Amino acid sequence: MNTENDILVLKNLEIGFRKGRKIIASLLSGMNVSAGRGELVALIGQNGIGKSTLLKTIVHLHEQLNGEILFNKRDRLDYTAAEFSSLVGFVSTEVIRVGNLTVRDLISLGR
């Protein structure tokens, strides 16, 4: 794992769910992954193994259980919300009831 030109680095990452301080489900642990500028990354696997949870953890919709998530060599938690939203966009596959949202508002939900 060469982190010199990487824009995303996961170091010893553990993802899953906790209730309060207690871990109730650890889905994946010990992940060490990096992605460089211009790289295409595919995330594949069976249903229910944690792909969506991993993505939600990377974009800070879930807290990681352990490990680090770095964007441009900087911890994800060190970014302000405005800084982070300018780096990362996320569009979930979950069905969202949009009601009277405009297309612009709906797309903005991903940021």
Tab-separated table of N, CA and C in Angstrom:
chain	number	residue	atom	x	y	z
A	1	MET	N	0.854	-1.176	0.000
A	1	MET	CA	0.000	0.000	0.000
A	1	MET	C	0.893	1.231	0.000
A	2	ASN	N	0.924	1.943	-1.115
A	2	ASN	CA	1.696	3.175	-1.244
A	2	ASN	C	0.763	4.355	-1.015
A	3	THR	N	0.986	5.104	0.059
A	3	THR	CA	0.078	6.198	0.398
A	3	THR	C	0.570	7.545	-0.113
A	4	GLU	N	1.640	7.558	-0.885
A	4	GLU	CA	2.220	8.824	-1.362
A	4	GLU	C	1.239	9.639	-2.197
A	5	ASN	N	0.564	9.007	-3.176
A	5	ASN	CA	-0.354	9.717	-4.064
A	5	ASN	C	-1.813	9.326	-3.851
A	6	ASP	N	-2.101	8.658	-2.752
A	6	ASP	CA	-3.451	8.172	-2.510
A	6	ASP	C	-4.350	9.281	-1.983
A	7	ILE	N	-5.583	9.288	-2.459
A	7	ILE	CA	-6.542	10.270	-1.958
A	7	ILE	C	-7.422	9.669	-0.873
A	8	LEU	N	-7.525	8.341	-0.827
A	8	LEU	CA	-8.286	7.666	0.222
A	8	LEU	C	-7.434	6.527	0.763
A	9	VAL	N	-7.297	6.483	2.087
A	9	VAL	CA	-6.550	5.408	2.734
A	9	VAL	C	-7.356	4.919	3.938
A	10	LEU	N	-7.563	3.610	3.993
A	10	LEU	CA	-8.191	2.970	5.147
A	10	LEU	C	-7.098	2.192	5.863
A	11	LYS	N	-6.888	2.507	7.139
A	11	LYS	CA	-5.829	1.846	7.919
A	11	LYS	C	-6.441	1.055	9.051
A	12	ASN	N	-6.279	-0.271	8.993
A	12	ASN	CA	-6.750	-1.175	10.032
A	12	ASN	C	-8.207	-0.882	10.416
A	13	LEU	N	-9.026	-0.610	9.411
A	13	LEU	CA	-10.405	-0.189	9.629
A	13	LEU	C	-11.286	-1.365	10.042
A	14	GLU	N	-12.128	-1.118	11.036
A	14	GLU	CA	-13.154	-2.068	11.441
A	14	GLU	C	-14.493	-1.357	11.358
A	15	ILE	N	-15.450	-2.010	10.685
A	15	ILE	CA	-16.778	-1.416	10.536
A	15	ILE	C	-17.829	-2.344	11.113
A	16	GLY	N	-18.947	-1.757	11.459
A	16	GLY	CA	-20.045	-2.528	12.005
A	16	GLY	C	-20.972	-1.608	12.761
A	17	PHE	N	-21.562	-2.128	13.802
A	17	PHE	CA	-22.560	-1.370	14.543
A	17	PHE	C	-22.286	-1.466	16.030
A	18	ARG	N	-22.594	-0.385	16.730
A	18	ARG	CA	-22.490	-0.384	18.175
A	18	ARG	C	-23.741	0.228	18.768
A	19	LYS	N	-23.980	-0.135	19.996
A	19	LYS	CA	-25.070	0.456	20.763
A	19	LYS	C	-24.409	1.079	21.978
A	20	GLY	N	-24.414	2.412	22.011
A	20	GLY	CA	-23.647	3.096	23.036
A	20	GLY	C	-22.174	2.850	22.788
A	21	ARG	N	-21.496	2.334	23.783
A	21	ARG	CA	-20.056	2.033	23.615
A	21	ARG	C	-19.795	0.574	23.272
A	22	LYS	N	-20.844	-0.241	23.322
A	22	LYS	CA	-20.698	-1.675	23.100
A	22	LYS	C	-20.854	-2.021	21.622
A	23	ILE	N	-19.889	-2.750	21.080
A	23	ILE	CA	-19.968	-3.235	19.696
A	23	ILE	C	-20.959	-4.392	19.665
A	24	ILE	N	-21.992	-4.240	18.843
A	24	ILE	CA	-22.993	-5.309	18.754
A	24	ILE	C	-22.815	-6.163	17.501
A	25	ALA	N	-22.114	-5.623	16.497
A	25	ALA	CA	-21.840	-6.401	15.282
A	25	ALA	C	-20.628	-5.831	14.573
A	26	SER	N	-19.578	-6.630	14.456
A	26	SER	CA	-18.412	-6.252	13.670
A	26	SER	C	-18.520	-6.975	12.338
A	27	LEU	N	-18.629	-6.190	11.247
A	27	LEU	CA	-18.823	-6.805	9.928
A	27	LEU	C	-17.507	-7.115	9.232
A	28	LEU	N	-16.601	-6.164	9.256
A	28	LEU	CA	-15.293	-6.329	8.619
A	28	LEU	C	-14.243	-5.664	9.497
A	29	SER	N	-13.076	-6.271	9.609
A	29	SER	CA	-12.020	-5.660	10.411
A	29	SER	C	-10.671	-5.864	9.740
A	30	GLY	N	-9.707	-5.045	10.158
A	30	GLY	CA	-8.352	-5.166	9.628
A	30	GLY	C	-8.206	-4.732	8.179
A	31	MET	N	-9.111	-3.876	7.702
A	31	MET	CA	-9.046	-3.439	6.300
A	31	MET	C	-7.933	-2.426	6.114
A	32	ASN	N	-7.068	-2.685	5.162
A	32	ASN	CA	-6.014	-1.764	4.760
A	32	ASN	C	-6.113	-1.599	3.252
A	33	VAL	N	-6.653	-0.470	2.841
A	33	VAL	CA	-6.953	-0.229	1.431
A	33	VAL	C	-6.562	1.192	1.079
A	34	SER	N	-6.118	1.399	-0.163
A	34	SER	CA	-5.854	2.759	-0.622
A	34	SER	C	-6.362	2.914	-2.046
A	35	ALA	N	-6.701	4.144	-2.379
A	35	ALA	CA	-7.155	4.464	-3.732
A	35	ALA	C	-6.487	5.760	-4.151
A	36	GLY	N	-5.876	5.744	-5.315
A	36	GLY	CA	-5.169	6.912	-5.823
A	36	GLY	C	-6.005	7.711	-6.798
A	37	ARG	N	-5.555	8.919	-7.040
A	37	ARG	CA	-6.218	9.807	-7.991
A	37	ARG	C	-6.299	9.131	-9.356
A	38	GLY	N	-7.491	9.121	-9.942
A	38	GLY	CA	-7.687	8.545	-11.270
A	38	GLY	C	-7.944	7.044	-11.274
A	39	GLU	N	-7.847	6.383	-10.122
A	39	GLU	CA	-8.108	4.950	-10.056
A	39	GLU	C	-9.607	4.683	-10.043
A	40	LEU	N	-9.997	3.600	-10.664
A	40	LEU	CA	-11.383	3.132	-10.620
A	40	LEU	C	-11.421	1.969	-9.640
A	41	VAL	N	-12.286	2.061	-8.652
A	41	VAL	CA	-12.367	1.034	-7.618
A	41	VAL	C	-13.751	0.414	-7.665
A	42	ALA	N	-13.806	-0.906	-7.652
A	42	ALA	CA	-15.079	-1.623	-7.628
A	42	ALA	C	-15.202	-2.336	-6.288
A	43	LEU	N	-16.378	-2.257	-5.726
A	43	LEU	CA	-16.663	-2.918	-4.455
A	43	LEU	C	-17.725	-3.968	-4.743
A	44	ILE	N	-17.339	-5.238	-4.682
A	44	ILE	CA	-18.273	-6.312	-5.022
A	44	ILE	C	-18.329	-7.328	-3.891
A	45	GLY	N	-19.438	-8.043	-3.822
A	45	GLY	CA	-19.587	-9.093	-2.817
A	45	GLY	C	-21.040	-9.452	-2.636
A	46	GLN	N	-21.258	-10.474	-1.837
A	46	GLN	CA	-22.607	-10.966	-1.582
A	46	GLN	C	-23.414	-9.937	-0.804
A	47	ASN	N	-24.732	-10.091	-0.879
A	47	ASN	CA	-25.622	-9.233	-0.092
A	47	ASN	C	-25.368	-9.440	1.395
A	48	GLY	N	-25.411	-8.347	2.133
A	48	GLY	CA	-25.336	-8.424	3.585
A	48	GLY	C	-23.962	-8.553	4.192
A	49	ILE	N	-22.902	-8.374	3.407
A	49	ILE	CA	-21.565	-8.541	3.982
A	49	ILE	C	-20.922	-7.224	4.422
A	50	GLY	N	-21.592	-6.088	4.144
A	50	GLY	CA	-21.077	-4.824	4.654
A	50	GLY	C	-20.621	-3.813	3.620
A	51	LYS	N	-20.954	-4.016	2.353
A	51	LYS	CA	-20.517	-3.060	1.317
A	51	LYS	C	-21.105	-1.674	1.566
A	52	SER	N	-22.407	-1.612	1.795
A	52	SER	CA	-23.049	-0.312	2.043
A	52	SER	C	-22.579	0.287	3.356
A	53	THR	N	-22.398	-0.544	4.358
A	53	THR	CA	-21.908	-0.052	5.650
A	53	THR	C	-20.503	0.511	5.501
A	54	LEU	N	-19.675	-0.127	4.689
A	54	LEU	CA	-18.333	0.397	4.434
A	54	LEU	C	-18.405	1.770	3.784
A	55	LEU	N	-19.215	1.892	2.738
A	55	LEU	CA	-19.337	3.189	2.063
A	55	LEU	C	-19.895	4.249	2.998
A	56	LYS	N	-20.898	3.895	3.784
A	56	LYS	CA	-21.474	4.861	4.727
A	56	LYS	C	-20.468	5.241	5.811
A	57	THR	N	-19.614	4.318	6.185
A	57	THR	CA	-18.579	4.629	7.172
A	57	THR	C	-17.548	5.570	6.574
A	58	ILE	N	-17.158	5.339	5.340
A	58	ILE	CA	-16.172	6.201	4.684
A	58	ILE	C	-16.680	7.632	4.589
A	59	VAL	N	-17.972	7.811	4.294
A	59	VAL	CA	-18.519	9.164	4.133
A	59	VAL	C	-19.093	9.729	5.428
A	60	HIS	N	-18.841	9.026	6.539
A	60	HIS	CA	-19.178	9.490	7.891
A	60	HIS	C	-20.675	9.478	8.200
A	61	LEU	N	-21.403	8.567	7.583
A	61	LEU	CA	-22.791	8.343	7.973
A	61	LEU	C	-22.868	7.285	9.073
A	62	HIS	N	-21.795	6.509	9.229
A	62	HIS	CA	-21.609	5.562	10.326
A	62	HIS	C	-20.251	5.864	10.951
A	63	GLU	N	-20.144	5.616	12.243
A	63	GLU	CA	-18.841	5.735	12.906
A	63	GLU	C	-18.066	4.438	12.700
A	64	GLN	N	-16.764	4.556	12.456
A	64	GLN	CA	-15.953	3.353	12.393
A	64	GLN	C	-15.777	2.804	13.808
A	65	LEU	N	-15.619	1.483	13.906
A	65	LEU	CA	-15.412	0.868	15.208
A	65	LEU	C	-13.962	1.033	15.638
A	66	ASN	N	-13.050	0.895	14.700
A	66	ASN	CA	-11.609	1.068	14.944
A	66	ASN	C	-10.940	1.454	13.644
A	67	GLY	N	-9.717	1.931	13.742
A	67	GLY	CA	-8.921	2.247	12.562
A	67	GLY	C	-9.043	3.692	12.133
A	68	GLU	N	-8.457	3.972	10.983
A	68	GLU	CA	-8.413	5.337	10.459
A	68	GLU	C	-8.943	5.394	9.034
A	69	ILE	N	-9.538	6.542	8.694
A	69	ILE	CA	-9.961	6.836	7.329
A	69	ILE	C	-9.335	8.181	6.975
A	70	LEU	N	-8.455	8.168	5.970
A	70	LEU	CA	-7.734	9.377	5.583
A	70	LEU	C	-8.126	9.809	4.178
A	71	PHE	N	-8.384	11.092	4.029
A	71	PHE	CA	-8.589	11.710	2.721
A	71	PHE	C	-7.451	12.707	2.526
A	72	ASN	N	-6.692	12.539	1.443
A	72	ASN	CA	-5.551	13.419	1.166
A	72	ASN	C	-4.630	13.524	2.376
A	73	LYS	N	-4.318	12.362	2.990
A	73	LYS	CA	-3.405	12.243	4.133
A	73	LYS	C	-3.917	12.917	5.401
A	74	ARG	N	-5.179	13.253	5.445
A	74	ARG	CA	-5.770	13.945	6.590
A	74	ARG	C	-6.949	13.124	7.116
A	75	ASP	N	-7.019	12.954	8.428
A	75	ASP	CA	-8.099	12.175	9.016
A	75	ASP	C	-9.449	12.769	8.651
A	76	ARG	N	-10.359	11.910	8.311
A	76	ARG	CA	-11.698	12.336	7.909
A	76	ARG	C	-12.357	13.215	8.963
A	77	LEU	N	-12.110	12.936	10.223
A	77	LEU	CA	-12.743	13.670	11.312
A	77	LEU	C	-12.155	15.069	11.507
A	78	ASP	N	-11.004	15.345	10.871
A	78	ASP	CA	-10.380	16.668	10.990
A	78	ASP	C	-10.979	17.694	10.029
A	79	TYR	N	-11.801	17.242	9.085
A	79	TYR	CA	-12.435	18.148	8.131
A	79	TYR	C	-13.697	18.752	8.737
A	80	THR	N	-13.972	20.006	8.417
A	80	THR	CA	-15.275	20.563	8.762
A	80	THR	C	-16.308	19.935	7.830
A	81	ALA	N	-17.568	20.066	8.174
A	81	ALA	CA	-18.631	19.511	7.324
A	81	ALA	C	-18.575	20.116	5.926
A	82	ALA	N	-18.326	21.423	5.836
A	82	ALA	CA	-18.264	22.085	4.526
A	82	ALA	C	-17.076	21.583	3.714
A	83	GLU	N	-15.918	21.430	4.349
A	83	GLU	CA	-14.734	20.930	3.639
A	83	GLU	C	-14.974	19.506	3.145
A	84	PHE	N	-15.539	18.675	4.031
A	84	PHE	CA	-15.737	17.273	3.679
A	84	PHE	C	-16.752	17.115	2.559
A	85	SER	N	-17.804	17.925	2.587
A	85	SER	CA	-18.825	17.809	1.537
A	85	SER	C	-18.306	18.269	0.185
A	86	SER	N	-17.241	19.072	0.172
A	86	SER	CA	-16.656	19.467	-1.115
A	86	SER	C	-15.751	18.370	-1.672
A	87	LEU	N	-15.367	17.404	-0.833
A	87	LEU	CA	-14.515	16.299	-1.276
A	87	LEU	C	-15.300	15.057	-1.678
A	88	VAL	N	-16.420	14.815	-0.987
A	88	VAL	CA	-17.101	13.534	-1.096
A	88	VAL	C	-18.585	13.733	-1.353
A	89	GLY	N	-19.119	12.964	-2.261
A	89	GLY	CA	-20.559	12.907	-2.484
A	89	GLY	C	-21.013	11.471	-2.320
A	90	PHE	N	-22.222	11.281	-1.863
A	90	PHE	CA	-22.738	9.932	-1.633
A	90	PHE	C	-24.203	9.889	-2.021
A	91	VAL	N	-24.565	8.947	-2.864
A	91	VAL	CA	-25.960	8.725	-3.229
A	91	VAL	C	-26.288	7.289	-2.841
A	92	SER	N	-27.192	7.142	-1.897
A	92	SER	CA	-27.552	5.827	-1.375
A	92	SER	C	-28.476	5.093	-2.341
A	93	THR	N	-28.469	3.778	-2.238
A	93	THR	CA	-29.395	2.972	-3.032
A	93	THR	C	-30.710	2.759	-2.298
A	94	GLU	N	-30.790	3.249	-1.055
A	94	GLU	CA	-32.020	3.109	-0.288
A	94	GLU	C	-33.109	3.978	-0.901
A	95	VAL	N	-34.343	3.509	-0.815
A	95	VAL	CA	-35.478	4.266	-1.318
A	95	VAL	C	-35.727	5.435	-0.376
A	96	ILE	N	-35.763	6.642	-0.936
A	96	ILE	CA	-36.005	7.839	-0.152
A	96	ILE	C	-37.302	8.462	-0.647
A	97	ARG	N	-38.196	8.718	0.257
A	97	ARG	CA	-39.433	9.404	-0.096
A	97	ARG	C	-39.099	10.867	-0.314
A	98	VAL	N	-39.216	11.347	-1.548
A	98	VAL	CA	-38.762	12.697	-1.867
A	98	VAL	C	-39.862	13.737	-1.804
A	99	GLY	N	-41.107	13.330	-1.822
A	99	GLY	CA	-42.193	14.300	-1.714
A	99	GLY	C	-42.088	15.403	-2.747
A	100	ASN	N	-41.946	16.617	-2.301
A	100	ASN	CA	-41.920	17.776	-3.187
A	100	ASN	C	-40.516	18.316	-3.429
A	101	LEU	N	-39.508	17.467	-3.391
A	101	LEU	CA	-38.139	17.925	-3.631
A	101	LEU	C	-37.911	18.183	-5.114
A	102	THR	N	-37.140	19.215	-5.390
A	102	THR	CA	-36.703	19.439	-6.767
A	102	THR	C	-35.549	18.482	-7.051
A	103	VAL	N	-35.195	18.326	-8.311
A	103	VAL	CA	-34.054	17.487	-8.673
A	103	VAL	C	-32.797	18.017	-7.998
A	104	ARG	N	-32.620	19.342	-7.985
A	104	ARG	CA	-31.447	19.953	-7.343
A	104	ARG	C	-31.382	19.576	-5.861
A	105	ASP	N	-32.538	19.655	-5.167
A	105	ASP	CA	-32.569	19.304	-3.739
A	105	ASP	C	-32.246	17.827	-3.524
A	106	LEU	N	-32.771	16.971	-4.378
A	106	LEU	CA	-32.523	15.543	-4.256
A	106	LEU	C	-31.030	15.246	-4.439
A	107	ILE	N	-30.412	15.811	-5.454
A	107	ILE	CA	-28.982	15.616	-5.698
A	107	ILE	C	-28.175	16.185	-4.529
A	108	SER	N	-28.612	17.280	-3.959
A	108	SER	CA	-27.903	17.890	-2.827
A	108	SER	C	-27.886	16.980	-1.609
A	109	LEU	N	-28.861	16.091	-1.483
A	109	LEU	CA	-28.860	15.150	-0.371
A	109	LEU	C	-27.630	14.255	-0.393
A	110	GLY	N	-27.084	14.009	-1.566
A	110	GLY	CA	-25.878	13.189	-1.694
A	110	GLY	C	-24.627	13.899	-1.244
A	111	ARG	N	-24.717	15.193	-1.004
A	111	ARG	CA	-23.554	15.952	-0.552
A	111	ARG	C	-23.706	16.292	0.891
